[in-house]
Coordinates of C-alpha atoms and ligand atoms in Angstrom, one line a residue:
Chain N
X894 CA 70.3 -123.7 44.2
X895 CA 66.6 -123.2 45.2
X896 CA 64.2 -121.8 42.6
X897 CA 63.6 -118.1 42.3
X898 CA 60.2 -116.8 43.2
X899 CA 58.7 -113.5 42.0
X900 CA 57.6 -112.9 45.6
X901 CA 57.9 -114.7 48.9
X902 CA 55.4 -113.7 51.6
X903 CA 56.4 -114.4 55.2
X904 CA 53.6 -114.8 57.7
X905 CA 50.0 -116.1 57.1
X906 CA 48.2 -113.6 59.3
X907 CA 45.6 -111.4 57.7
X908 CA 48.2 -109.3 55.9
X909 CA 50.3 -112.1 54.5
X910 CA 47.3 -114.3 53.7
X911 CA 45.8 -111.5 51.6
X912 CA 49.1 -110.7 49.9
X913 CA 49.5 -114.4 49.0
X914 CA 45.9 -114.6 47.6
X915 CA 46.5 -111.6 45.4
X916 CA 49.9 -112.8 44.2
X917 CA 48.2 -116.0 43.2
X918 CA 45.4 -114.3 41.4
X919 CA 47.8 -112.1 39.5
X920 CA 49.7 -115.2 38.3
X921 CA 52.9 -114.5 40.1
X922 CA 55.3 -117.3 41.0
X923 CA 54.8 -117.0 44.8
X924 CA 55.4 -118.7 48.1
X925 CA 53.8 -118.2 51.5
X926 CA 55.9 -119.2 54.5
X927 CA 54.3 -119.6 57.9
X928 CA 55.8 -121.1 61.1
X929 CA 52.5 -122.5 62.4
X930 CA 51.7 -126.0 61.2
X931 CA 47.9 -125.5 61.5
X932 CA 47.6 -122.2 59.6
X933 CA 43.9 -121.8 60.5
X934 CA 44.4 -121.6 64.2
X935 CA 45.3 -118.2 65.8
X936 CA 47.6 -118.7 68.8
X937 CA 48.5 -115.1 69.5
X938 CA 45.7 -113.4 71.4
X939 CA 43.4 -111.2 69.4
X940 CA 39.8 -110.1 70.1
X941 CA 39.0 -110.7 66.4
X942 CA 36.6 -107.9 66.0
X943 CA 36.3 -106.4 62.5
X944 CA 35.4 -102.8 62.8
X945 CA 32.6 -102.1 60.3
X946 CA 30.5 -99.2 59.0
X947 CA 33.0 -96.7 60.3
X948 CA 35.9 -94.8 58.8
X949 CA 39.0 -97.1 58.9
X950 CA 42.2 -95.7 57.4
X951 CA 41.1 -95.0 53.8
X952 CA 38.2 -97.5 54.0
X953 CA 34.6 -97.9 55.2
X954 CA 34.2 -101.6 55.5
X955 CA 30.8 -103.2 55.1
X956 CA 29.3 -106.6 55.4
X957 CA 27.4 -108.3 52.6
X958 CA 25.2 -110.9 54.3
X959 CA 23.9 -112.6 51.2
X960 CA 27.3 -112.9 49.5
X961 CA 29.0 -113.6 52.9
X962 CA 31.8 -111.2 52.3
X963 CA 33.4 -108.2 53.8
X964 CA 33.5 -105.4 51.3
X965 CA 36.3 -102.8 51.0
X966 CA 34.6 -100.4 48.6
X967 CA 37.3 -97.6 48.5
X968 CA 40.1 -100.0 47.7
X969 CA 37.8 -102.1 45.5
X970 CA 38.0 -105.7 46.8
X971 CA 36.1 -108.1 49.0
X972 CA 37.1 -111.0 51.2
X973 CA 35.0 -114.1 51.6
X974 CA 33.9 -115.3 55.0
X975 CA 31.3 -117.9 55.7
X976 CA 32.3 -118.6 59.3
X977 CA 30.6 -117.7 62.6
X978 CA 29.9 -114.0 63.5
X979 CA 29.1 -112.3 66.8
X980 CA 27.9 -108.8 66.6
X981 CA 29.4 -106.2 68.9
X982 CA 27.6 -102.9 69.7
X983 CA 30.2 -100.8 71.3
X984 CA 33.1 -100.1 73.6
X985 CA 32.5 -99.7 77.4
X986 CA 34.8 -98.4 80.0
X987 CA 34.4 -100.2 83.4
X988 CA 35.8 -99.1 86.7
X989 CA 36.7 -100.9 90.0
X990 CA 33.5 -99.6 91.6
X991 CA 31.3 -100.9 88.9
X992 CA 30.7 -97.7 86.9
X993 CA 30.3 -98.1 83.2
X994 CA 30.8 -95.5 80.5
X995 CA 29.0 -96.7 77.4
X996 CA 30.1 -95.9 73.9
X997 CA 27.2 -97.5 72.3
X998 CA 24.0 -98.6 74.0
X999 CA 23.8 -102.4 73.6
X1000 CA 20.0 -102.9 73.7
X1001 CA 19.4 -100.0 71.3
X1002 CA 22.1 -101.2 69.0
X1003 CA 20.6 -104.7 69.0
X1004 CA 17.0 -103.4 68.4
X1005 CA 18.2 -101.3 65.4
X1006 CA 20.6 -104.0 64.3
X1007 CA 23.5 -101.5 64.2
X1008 CA 26.7 -103.3 65.1
X1009 CA 30.0 -101.4 65.0
X1010 CA 32.0 -104.6 65.1
X1011 CA 31.7 -108.2 63.8
X1012 CA 33.6 -110.7 65.8
X1013 CA 34.9 -113.4 63.4
X1014 CA 36.9 -116.6 63.5
X1015 CA 40.1 -114.9 62.3
X1016 CA 42.0 -118.2 61.8
X1017 CA 39.2 -119.5 59.5
X1018 CA 39.1 -116.2 57.7
X1019 CA 42.9 -116.3 57.0
X1020 CA 42.6 -120.0 56.0
X1021 CA 40.0 -119.1 53.3
X1022 CA 42.6 -116.7 51.8
X1023 CA 45.4 -119.2 52.1
X1024 CA 43.3 -121.8 50.3
X1025 CA 42.5 -119.3 47.6
X1026 CA 46.2 -118.6 47.2
X1027 CA 47.0 -122.4 47.0
X1028 CA 44.2 -122.8 44.4
X1029 CA 46.0 -120.2 42.4
X1030 CA 49.3 -121.9 42.4
X1031 CA 51.0 -120.3 45.4
X1032 CA 53.4 -122.7 47.2
X1033 CA 52.5 -122.9 50.9
X1034 CA 55.3 -123.8 53.3
X1035 CA 53.8 -124.2 56.8
X1036 CA 55.7 -125.4 59.9
X1037 CA 58.6 -123.3 58.6
X1038 CA 60.3 -120.6 60.8
X1039 CA 62.2 -117.9 58.9
X1040 CA 65.3 -117.0 61.0
X1041 CA 67.5 -115.1 58.6
X1042 CA 67.3 -112.8 55.7
X1043 CA 70.0 -111.5 53.4
X1044 CA 70.2 -109.5 50.1
X1045 CA 72.0 -110.9 47.1
X1046 CA 72.5 -108.9 43.9
X1047 CA 69.5 -110.4 42.1
X1048 CA 67.3 -111.7 45.0
X1049 CA 66.5 -111.8 48.7
X1050 CA 67.4 -115.0 50.5
X1051 CA 65.5 -116.3 53.5
X1052 CA 66.8 -119.1 55.7
X1053 CA 64.5 -121.3 57.8
X1054 CA 65.1 -123.2 61.1
X1055 CA 66.3 -126.3 59.2
X1056 CA 68.8 -124.3 57.1
X1057 CA 66.7 -124.4 53.9
X1058 CA 66.9 -121.3 51.7
X1059 CA 64.1 -119.6 49.8
X1060 CA 64.9 -117.0 47.1
X1061 CA 62.6 -114.3 45.9
X1062 CA 62.9 -111.2 43.7
X1063 CA 60.8 -109.5 46.4
X1064 CA 59.8 -110.4 49.9
X1065 CA 56.6 -109.2 51.7
X1066 CA 57.3 -109.5 55.4
X1067 CA 53.9 -109.8 57.1
X1068 CA 55.5 -111.5 60.1
X1069 CA 53.8 -109.4 62.8
X1070 CA 54.6 -106.8 65.4
X1071 CA 57.8 -108.4 66.6
X1072 CA 59.0 -108.9 63.0
X1073 CA 62.4 -110.7 62.9
X1074 CA 62.8 -109.8 59.2
X1075 CA 62.4 -106.1 60.0
X1076 CA 64.9 -106.4 62.8
X1077 CA 67.5 -108.3 60.8
X1078 CA 67.4 -105.6 58.1
X1079 CA 67.9 -102.9 60.7
X1080 CA 64.5 -101.3 60.6
X1081 CA 64.4 -101.1 64.4
X1082 CA 67.5 -98.9 64.6
X1083 CA 66.5 -95.4 65.4
X1084 CA 62.8 -96.3 65.9
X1085 CA 61.5 -94.9 69.2
X1086 CA 60.7 -97.7 71.6
X1087 CA 57.2 -97.4 73.1
X1088 CA 57.2 -100.4 75.3
X1089 CA 56.9 -104.2 75.8
X1090 CA 53.3 -105.0 76.0
X1091 CA 52.3 -108.2 77.7
X1092 CA 48.7 -109.5 77.6
X1093 CA 47.2 -112.6 79.1
X1094 CA 43.6 -113.9 79.0
X1095 CA 41.6 -116.6 80.7
X1096 CA 38.5 -118.0 79.1
X1097 CA 35.3 -118.7 81.1
X1098 CA 31.9 -120.3 80.4
X1099 CA 28.7 -119.5 82.2
X1100 CA 29.3 -115.9 83.2
X1101 CA 26.3 -113.7 83.4
X1102 CA 27.2 -110.3 82.1
X1103 CA 24.7 -107.6 81.6
X1104 CA 24.7 -106.2 78.0
X1105 CA 27.6 -108.5 77.1
X1106 CA 27.8 -107.8 73.4
X1107 CA 30.5 -105.1 73.7
X1108 CA 34.2 -104.8 74.4
X1109 CA 34.8 -103.8 78.0
X1110 CA 38.0 -102.0 79.0
X1111 CA 38.8 -101.5 82.6
X1112 CA 40.4 -98.3 84.0
X1113 CA 41.5 -97.9 87.7
X1114 CA 43.2 -101.3 88.2
X1115 CA 46.9 -101.7 88.4
X1116 CA 47.2 -103.2 84.9
X1117 CA 44.9 -102.7 81.9
X1118 CA 42.0 -105.2 82.2
X1119 CA 39.4 -106.1 79.7
X1120 CA 36.3 -108.3 79.3
X1121 CA 35.0 -109.5 76.0
X1122 CA 32.7 -112.2 74.6
X1123 CA 34.5 -114.9 72.4
X1124 CA 33.3 -116.2 69.1
X1125 CA 31.8 -119.3 70.7
X1126 CA 28.4 -118.5 72.3
X1127 CA 28.7 -118.5 76.1
X1128 CA 32.5 -118.0 76.2
X1129 CA 34.1 -114.9 77.6
X1130 CA 37.6 -113.8 78.1
X1131 CA 39.0 -111.8 80.9
X1132 CA 42.4 -110.2 80.2
X1133 CA 45.1 -108.2 81.9
X1134 CA 47.9 -106.4 80.2
X1135 CA 50.9 -104.3 81.2
X1136 CA 54.0 -102.5 79.9
X1137 CA 55.9 -103.8 82.9
X1138 CA 57.2 -107.3 82.2
X1139 CA 57.4 -108.0 85.9
X1140 CA 53.7 -107.4 86.6
X1141 CA 51.7 -110.4 87.8
X1142 CA 48.8 -110.5 85.3
X1143 CA 47.2 -113.5 86.9
X1144 CA 46.9 -111.7 90.2
X1145 CA 45.3 -108.8 88.4
X1146 CA 42.6 -110.9 86.9
X1147 CA 41.9 -112.5 90.3
X1148 CA 41.5 -109.0 91.7
X1149 CA 39.1 -107.9 89.0
X1150 CA 36.9 -111.0 89.5
X1151 CA 36.9 -110.8 93.3
X1152 CA 35.1 -107.4 93.6
X1153 CA 31.5 -106.5 92.9
X1154 CA 29.8 -106.3 90.5
X1155 CA 32.2 -108.5 88.6
X1156 CA 32.3 -111.3 91.2
X1157 CA 28.5 -111.7 90.7
X1158 CA 28.9 -111.7 86.9
X1159 CA 31.3 -114.6 87.3
X1160 CA 29.7 -116.4 90.3
X1161 CA 28.6 -119.4 88.2
X1162 CA 31.4 -119.2 85.6
X1163 CA 34.0 -121.9 85.1
X1164 CA 37.5 -121.3 83.8
X1165 CA 38.2 -123.3 80.7
X1166 CA 41.6 -124.9 80.9
X1167 CA 43.0 -122.6 78.2
X1168 CA 45.0 -119.4 78.5
X1169 CA 46.0 -117.2 75.6
X1170 CA 48.5 -114.4 75.5
X1171 CA 50.8 -112.2 73.5
X1172 CA 53.8 -110.0 73.9
X1173 CA 54.5 -107.2 71.6
X1174 CA 57.6 -105.1 71.0
X1175 CA 56.1 -101.7 70.3
X1176 CA 58.0 -99.1 68.4
X1177 CA 56.8 -96.2 66.3
X1178 CA 55.3 -97.0 62.8
X1179 CA 57.8 -97.1 60.0
X1180 CA 57.5 -94.3 57.4
X1181 CA 59.2 -96.1 54.5
X1182 CA 58.7 -99.8 55.1
X1183 CA 60.9 -100.9 52.2
X1184 CA 64.6 -101.9 52.0
X1185 CA 66.6 -104.3 50.0
X1186 CA 63.5 -105.5 48.1
X1187 CA 61.8 -106.4 51.3
X1188 CA 58.4 -104.7 52.0
X1189 CA 57.1 -104.7 55.5
X1190 CA 53.3 -105.1 55.6
X1191 CA 50.8 -105.0 58.5
X1192 CA 51.9 -105.0 62.1
X1193 CA 55.5 -105.5 61.1
X1194 CA 55.6 -101.9 59.9
X1195 CA 53.2 -100.5 62.5
X1196 CA 52.8 -101.0 66.3
X1197 CA 50.7 -103.9 67.6
X1198 CA 47.2 -103.2 66.4
X1199 CA 47.1 -102.0 62.9
X1200 CA 44.0 -104.3 63.1
X1201 CA 42.7 -107.1 60.9
X1202 CA 41.4 -104.9 58.1
X1203 CA 44.4 -102.6 58.6
X1204 CA 46.7 -105.5 57.7
X1205 CA 44.5 -106.8 54.9
X1206 CA 44.5 -103.5 53.0
X1207 CA 48.3 -103.2 52.9
X1208 CA 48.6 -106.9 52.0
X1209 CA 46.3 -106.4 49.0
X1210 CA 48.1 -103.2 47.9
X1211 CA 51.6 -104.6 48.4
X1212 CA 50.9 -107.7 46.2
X1213 CA 49.5 -105.5 43.4
X1214 CA 52.4 -103.1 43.7
X1215 CA 54.9 -106.0 43.4
X1216 CA 53.0 -107.2 40.4
X1217 CA 53.4 -103.8 38.7
X1218 CA 57.1 -103.7 39.5
X1219 CA 57.6 -107.1 37.9
X1220 CA 55.6 -106.1 34.8
X1221 CA 57.6 -102.9 34.5
X1222 CA 60.9 -104.8 35.1
X1223 CA 61.7 -102.4 38.0
X1224 CA 62.9 -104.7 40.7
X1225 CA 63.6 -101.9 43.1
X1226 CA 62.1 -99.2 45.3
X1227 CA 60.9 -97.2 42.2
X1228 CA 59.0 -100.3 41.1
X1229 CA 56.8 -100.4 44.2
X1230 CA 56.5 -96.6 44.6
X1231 CA 52.7 -96.7 44.2
X1232 CA 52.6 -98.8 47.4
X1233 CA 54.9 -96.5 49.3
X1234 CA 52.9 -93.4 48.3
X1235 CA 49.6 -95.0 49.3
X1236 CA 51.1 -96.1 52.7
X1237 CA 52.4 -92.6 53.3
X1238 CA 49.1 -91.0 52.4
X1239 CA 46.6 -93.2 54.1
X1240 CA 48.5 -94.9 56.9
X1241 CA 51.6 -93.1 58.0
X1242 CA 50.6 -89.4 57.7
X1243 CA 47.0 -89.4 59.0
X1244 CA 47.3 -92.3 61.6
X1245 CA 50.9 -93.4 62.0
X1246 CA 52.2 -90.0 63.1
X1247 CA 49.6 -89.8 65.8
X1248 CA 50.4 -93.3 67.0
X1249 CA 54.1 -92.4 67.0
X1250 CA 53.5 -89.5 69.4
X1251 CA 51.7 -91.7 71.9
X1252 CA 53.1 -92.3 75.4
X1253 CA 51.0 -90.4 77.8
X1254 CA 51.3 -90.7 81.6
X1255 CA 49.9 -93.8 83.2
X1256 CA 46.6 -93.0 84.7
X1257 CA 47.2 -95.1 87.8
X1258 CA 50.2 -92.9 88.7
X1259 CA 47.8 -90.0 89.2
X1260 CA 44.3 -91.1 89.8
X1261 CA 43.1 -93.5 92.5
X1262 CA 40.4 -96.1 91.8
X1263 CA 37.9 -93.9 93.6
X1264 CA 38.8 -90.9 91.5
X1265 CA 38.2 -93.0 88.4
X1266 CA 34.8 -94.2 89.8
X1267 CA 33.9 -90.6 90.4
X1268 CA 34.8 -89.5 86.9
X1269 CA 33.1 -92.4 85.2
X1270 CA 30.0 -91.8 87.2
X1271 CA 29.6 -88.3 85.7
X1272 CA 28.8 -89.8 82.3
X1273 CA 25.2 -91.0 82.8
X1274 CA 23.9 -91.2 79.2
X1275 CA 25.3 -93.7 76.6
X1276 CA 27.7 -92.0 74.1
X1277 CA 28.0 -92.6 70.4
X1278 CA 28.6 -96.2 69.4
X1279 CA 32.1 -96.8 68.0
X1280 CA 34.9 -99.4 67.8
X1281 CA 37.4 -97.0 66.1
X1282 CA 40.3 -96.2 68.4
X1283 CA 40.5 -92.6 67.5
X1284 CA 36.7 -92.1 67.7
X1285 CA 36.7 -93.7 71.1
X1286 CA 39.4 -91.2 72.3
X1287 CA 37.7 -88.2 70.8
X1288 CA 34.2 -89.2 72.0
X1289 CA 35.5 -89.6 75.6
X1290 CA 37.5 -86.4 75.3
X1291 CA 34.5 -84.5 74.2
X1292 CA 32.3 -85.9 76.9
X1293 CA 34.8 -84.9 79.6
X1294 CA 35.5 -81.5 78.0
X1295 CA 31.9 -80.6 78.8
X1296 CA 32.3 -81.8 82.4
X1297 CA 35.5 -79.9 83.4
X1298 CA 33.7 -77.1 85.1
X1299 CA 31.6 -79.4 87.2
X1300 CA 34.7 -81.5 88.1
X1301 CA 36.6 -78.2 89.0
X1302 CA 33.7 -77.2 91.4
X1303 CA 32.9 -80.6 92.9
X1304 CA 36.4 -82.1 93.1
X1305 CA 39.2 -79.6 92.8
X1306 CA 41.6 -82.3 94.0
X1307 CA 40.9 -84.5 91.0
X1308 CA 41.0 -81.5 88.7
X1309 CA 44.5 -80.8 89.9
X1310 CA 45.6 -84.4 89.3
X1311 CA 44.2 -84.3 85.8
X1312 CA 46.1 -81.2 85.0
X1313 CA 49.3 -82.7 86.4
X1314 CA 48.8 -85.9 84.4
X1315 CA 48.4 -83.9 81.2
X1316 CA 51.7 -82.1 81.7
X1317 CA 53.6 -85.2 82.6
X1318 CA 56.8 -85.2 80.4
X1319 CA 56.7 -87.8 77.6
X1320 CA 60.4 -88.5 78.1
X1321 CA 59.7 -89.8 81.5
X1322 CA 57.0 -92.1 80.2
X1323 CA 59.3 -93.5 77.6
X1324 CA 62.2 -93.9 80.0
X1325 CA 59.9 -95.9 82.3
X1326 CA 58.7 -98.1 79.4
X1327 CA 62.3 -98.8 78.5
X1328 CA 63.1 -99.7 82.1
X1329 CA 60.0 -101.9 82.6
X1330 CA 60.2 -103.5 79.2
X1331 CA 62.5 -105.5 77.1
X1332 CA 63.5 -103.7 73.9
X1333 CA 64.8 -106.0 71.1
X1334 CA 67.1 -104.4 68.6
X1335 CA 69.5 -107.3 68.0
Chain U
X355 CA 69.5 -124.5 80.0
X356 CA 66.0 -123.2 79.2
X357 CA 62.9 -125.3 79.4
X358 CA 59.3 -124.5 78.6
X359 CA 56.3 -126.3 80.1
X360 CA 54.6 -127.6 77.0
X361 CA 51.3 -128.3 78.7
X362 CA 50.8 -124.7 79.7
X363 CA 52.3 -123.0 76.6
X364 CA 49.8 -121.1 74.5
X365 CA 52.3 -121.0 71.6
X366 CA 51.8 -117.3 71.2
X367 CA 55.4 -117.2 70.0
X368 CA 56.3 -114.1 72.0
X369 CA 59.5 -115.8 73.3
X370 CA 60.2 -117.1 69.8
X371 CA 60.1 -113.5 68.4
X372 CA 62.1 -112.0 71.3
X373 CA 65.0 -114.5 71.3
X374 CA 68.0 -112.6 69.9
X375 CA 69.6 -115.6 68.4
X376 CA 66.5 -117.5 67.1
X377 CA 67.1 -120.4 69.4
X378 CA 63.4 -120.9 69.9
X379 CA 61.3 -122.4 67.0
X380 CA 57.7 -123.6 66.5
X381 CA 57.8 -127.2 65.3
X382 CA 54.5 -129.0 64.8
X383 CA 52.9 -126.1 66.7
X384 CA 55.0 -126.8 69.7
X385 CA 57.5 -124.2 71.0
X386 CA 61.0 -125.8 71.3
X387 CA 64.3 -124.4 72.6
X388 CA 67.5 -125.5 70.9
X389 CA 70.0 -125.4 73.7
X390 CA 72.9 -125.6 71.2
X391 CA 72.0 -122.1 69.9
X392 CA 70.7 -120.6 73.2
X393 CA 73.1 -118.1 74.7
X394 CA 71.3 -118.1 78.0
X395 CA 70.3 -114.4 78.0
X396 CA 67.1 -115.1 79.9
X397 CA 65.0 -112.7 77.7
X398 CA 62.4 -115.4 77.1
X399 CA 61.9 -115.9 80.8
X400 CA 61.1 -112.2 81.1
X401 CA 58.7 -111.7 78.2
X402 CA 56.4 -114.8 78.5
X403 CA 53.0 -113.5 79.8
X404 CA 52.5 -117.0 81.4
X405 CA 55.9 -117.1 83.0
X406 CA 56.8 -120.4 81.4
X407 CA 60.4 -120.5 80.1
X408 CA 62.6 -121.2 83.1
X409 CA 66.2 -122.1 83.8
X410 CA 67.1 -125.6 84.8
X411 CA 70.6 -126.8 85.7
Ligands
LIG165 C1 45.4 -108.2 72.5 C2 45.1 -107.8 71.1 C3 43.8 -107.7 70.7 C4 43.5 -107.4 69.3 N1 42.2 -107.3 68.9 C5 41.9 -107.0 67.7 C6 40.5 -106.9 67.2 O1 39.6 -107.1 68.0 N2 40.3 -106.5 66.0 C7 41.3 -106.2 65.1 O2 41.0 -105.9 63.9 N3 42.6 -106.3 65.5 C8 42.9 -106.7 66.7 N4 44.2 -106.8 67.1 C9 45.3 -106.4 66.1 C10 45.5 -107.6 65.2 O3 45.7 -108.8 65.9 C11 46.7 -107.3 64.3 O4 46.8 -106.0 63.9 C12 46.7 -108.2 63.0 O5 46.6 -109.5 63.3 C13 48.0 -107.9 62.2 O6 48.1 -108.8 61.2 P1 49.4 -109.1 60.5 O7 49.1 -110.0 59.3 O8 50.2 -107.9 60.2 O9 50.3 -110.0 61.6 P2 49.9 -111.2 62.5 O10 48.5 -111.4 62.5 O11 50.7 -111.1 63.7 O12 50.5 -112.4 61.6 C14 51.9 -112.7 61.5 C15 52.1 -114.1 61.1 O13 53.4 -114.4 60.8 C16 53.9 -115.6 61.4 N5 55.3 -115.4 61.6 C17 55.9 -114.5 62.4 N6 57.2 -114.6 62.3 C18 57.5 -115.6 61.5 C19 58.7 -116.2 61.0 N7 59.9 -115.7 61.5 N8 58.6 -117.2 60.2 C20 57.4 -117.7 59.8 N9 56.3 -117.2 60.2 C21 56.3 -116.1 61.0 C22 53.1 -115.7 62.6 O14 53.0 -117.1 63.0 C23 51.7 -115.2 62.2 O15 50.9 -116.1 61.6 C24 44.5 -107.1 68.4 C25 45.8 -107.2 68.9 C26 46.1 -107.5 70.2 C27 47.6 -107.6 70.6
LIG166 S1 67.7 -117.6 77.1 FE1 67.9 -116.0 75.5 S2 69.0 -117.1 73.9 FE2 68.2 -118.7 75.2 S3 66.2 -119.2 74.3 FE3 65.8 -117.6 75.9 S4 65.9 -115.7 74.7 FE4 66.8 -117.3 73.4
LIG167 S1 55.9 -116.6 75.4 FE1 55.2 -118.2 76.8 S2 53.2 -118.8 76.1 FE2 54.2 -117.7 74.4 S3 55.1 -119.3 73.2 FE3 56.7 -118.6 74.6 S4 56.5 -120.0 76.4 FE4 54.7 -120.2 75.2

């Protein structure tokens, strides 16, 4: 019979890598299992921007340039990072007609050195934590796919693709948004399905993009489109995403790049022979992410974008909580109750519930590209710089709140569509997402 | 059976995650289908953003 670990962590993304590092530091007998062979390479698409100097769940993350570390002052820990950084100064909405609503003025942000995001090499950042875990005695099993999980009286048993078994008093499942472990344990049952999100990006070199140091999100196309710099200087990615698995994402990127001003931006650009992508099964966040001594951490308990820091914080807390449970000899839910309380207070109640009620009407079902150009054209001054999802929403909401009268006078037709969009029943949105997507409950 | 074009695969693992019977694994950072386990449900062909998994007779 295989040896019994105090804790086994599945998934070496930001959540699992952090949990493994802490388990090692706390002296637990721990293992980290990851299916990738090269644990330092991120294969699932991610823009890799660390949101800093803004409220972030219960945190306010800051960068220490001399010590080369990200500081999480409220939780009381730091993570080391001496890799490359690209500063990002805001979030811009772009439209098919070339309008640009700026949340953050890039030249001003640069002049004042006030970035709201630090783009990092996420794989390297995870690798640092994995190496720290290994240095502290954690067994690292890479190239190992976990396919099954079962509970036995005194432990949790995980089975990999070769049939090998791993036994742990606790398991921290940081296996990402499509968590197989969560699914096998029945966590998806009764969880409202919000859609299958497919995202695909092409990488270019040599594009000439005005005020490029921001994340650009396109509205008014058939799919969601986005443009962002990559960590490597001179590299950009152009992405398209949709909740309809049948949509042609490649065609959507072609469309974006064929019209002005974007065609000019990419006139001299060359596509690198490299495409990245991801597909996420999105269901509402889980209120109590614990069952049968398995604790879900990061995206596995959330939706798809709990974010890098949003996975690191639960990873840190979870490993400490498991340590407490082992010290107290309470190998059960009561043992890790500090984690569950923290999760409920800082993640589920303030943020998770709001995410759970998402599912508003698709803008393209109501507004034409021209309508969206018109609306975007109304915001002439840059708005507050932010990378925080909720601040982005509220800032845009506030800006348009002040413009409603003007829209009503100038374009009553658009006003009517906006009102109709707002009262679109959520059940219809969810039904469409089910129909267009691919829910996995098995 | 199901085949995946290795040259084009980004190894995002979306199909690995969505396969109901865990017939797809990542071995040496390559995505591989085990046709003995595959029940031919075609879910992987639908979810891949690059449209790579496909049916071959
Ligand atoms: C398009 C996109 C853009 C994003 N951009 C940003 C951004 O700019 N900034 C930001 O902060 N966040 C961003 N996010 C969100 C961020 O990527 C995630 O929230 C974060 O990576 C979650 O971390 P995690 O550790 O929970 O899971 P993951 O990072 O998904 O890690 C899960 C790990 O588990 C492994 N694994 C999964 N299943 C198994 C198994 N069965 N056996 C063994 N190993 C397994 C995987 O290989 C992977 O390494 C983005 C997400 C998307 C989809
Ligand atoms: S066809 Fe179905 S069972 Fe076979 S590999 Fe694809 S998803 Fe898995
Ligand atoms: S979903 Fe497509 S790109 Fe991703 S691993 Fe599967 S075949 Fe490769």
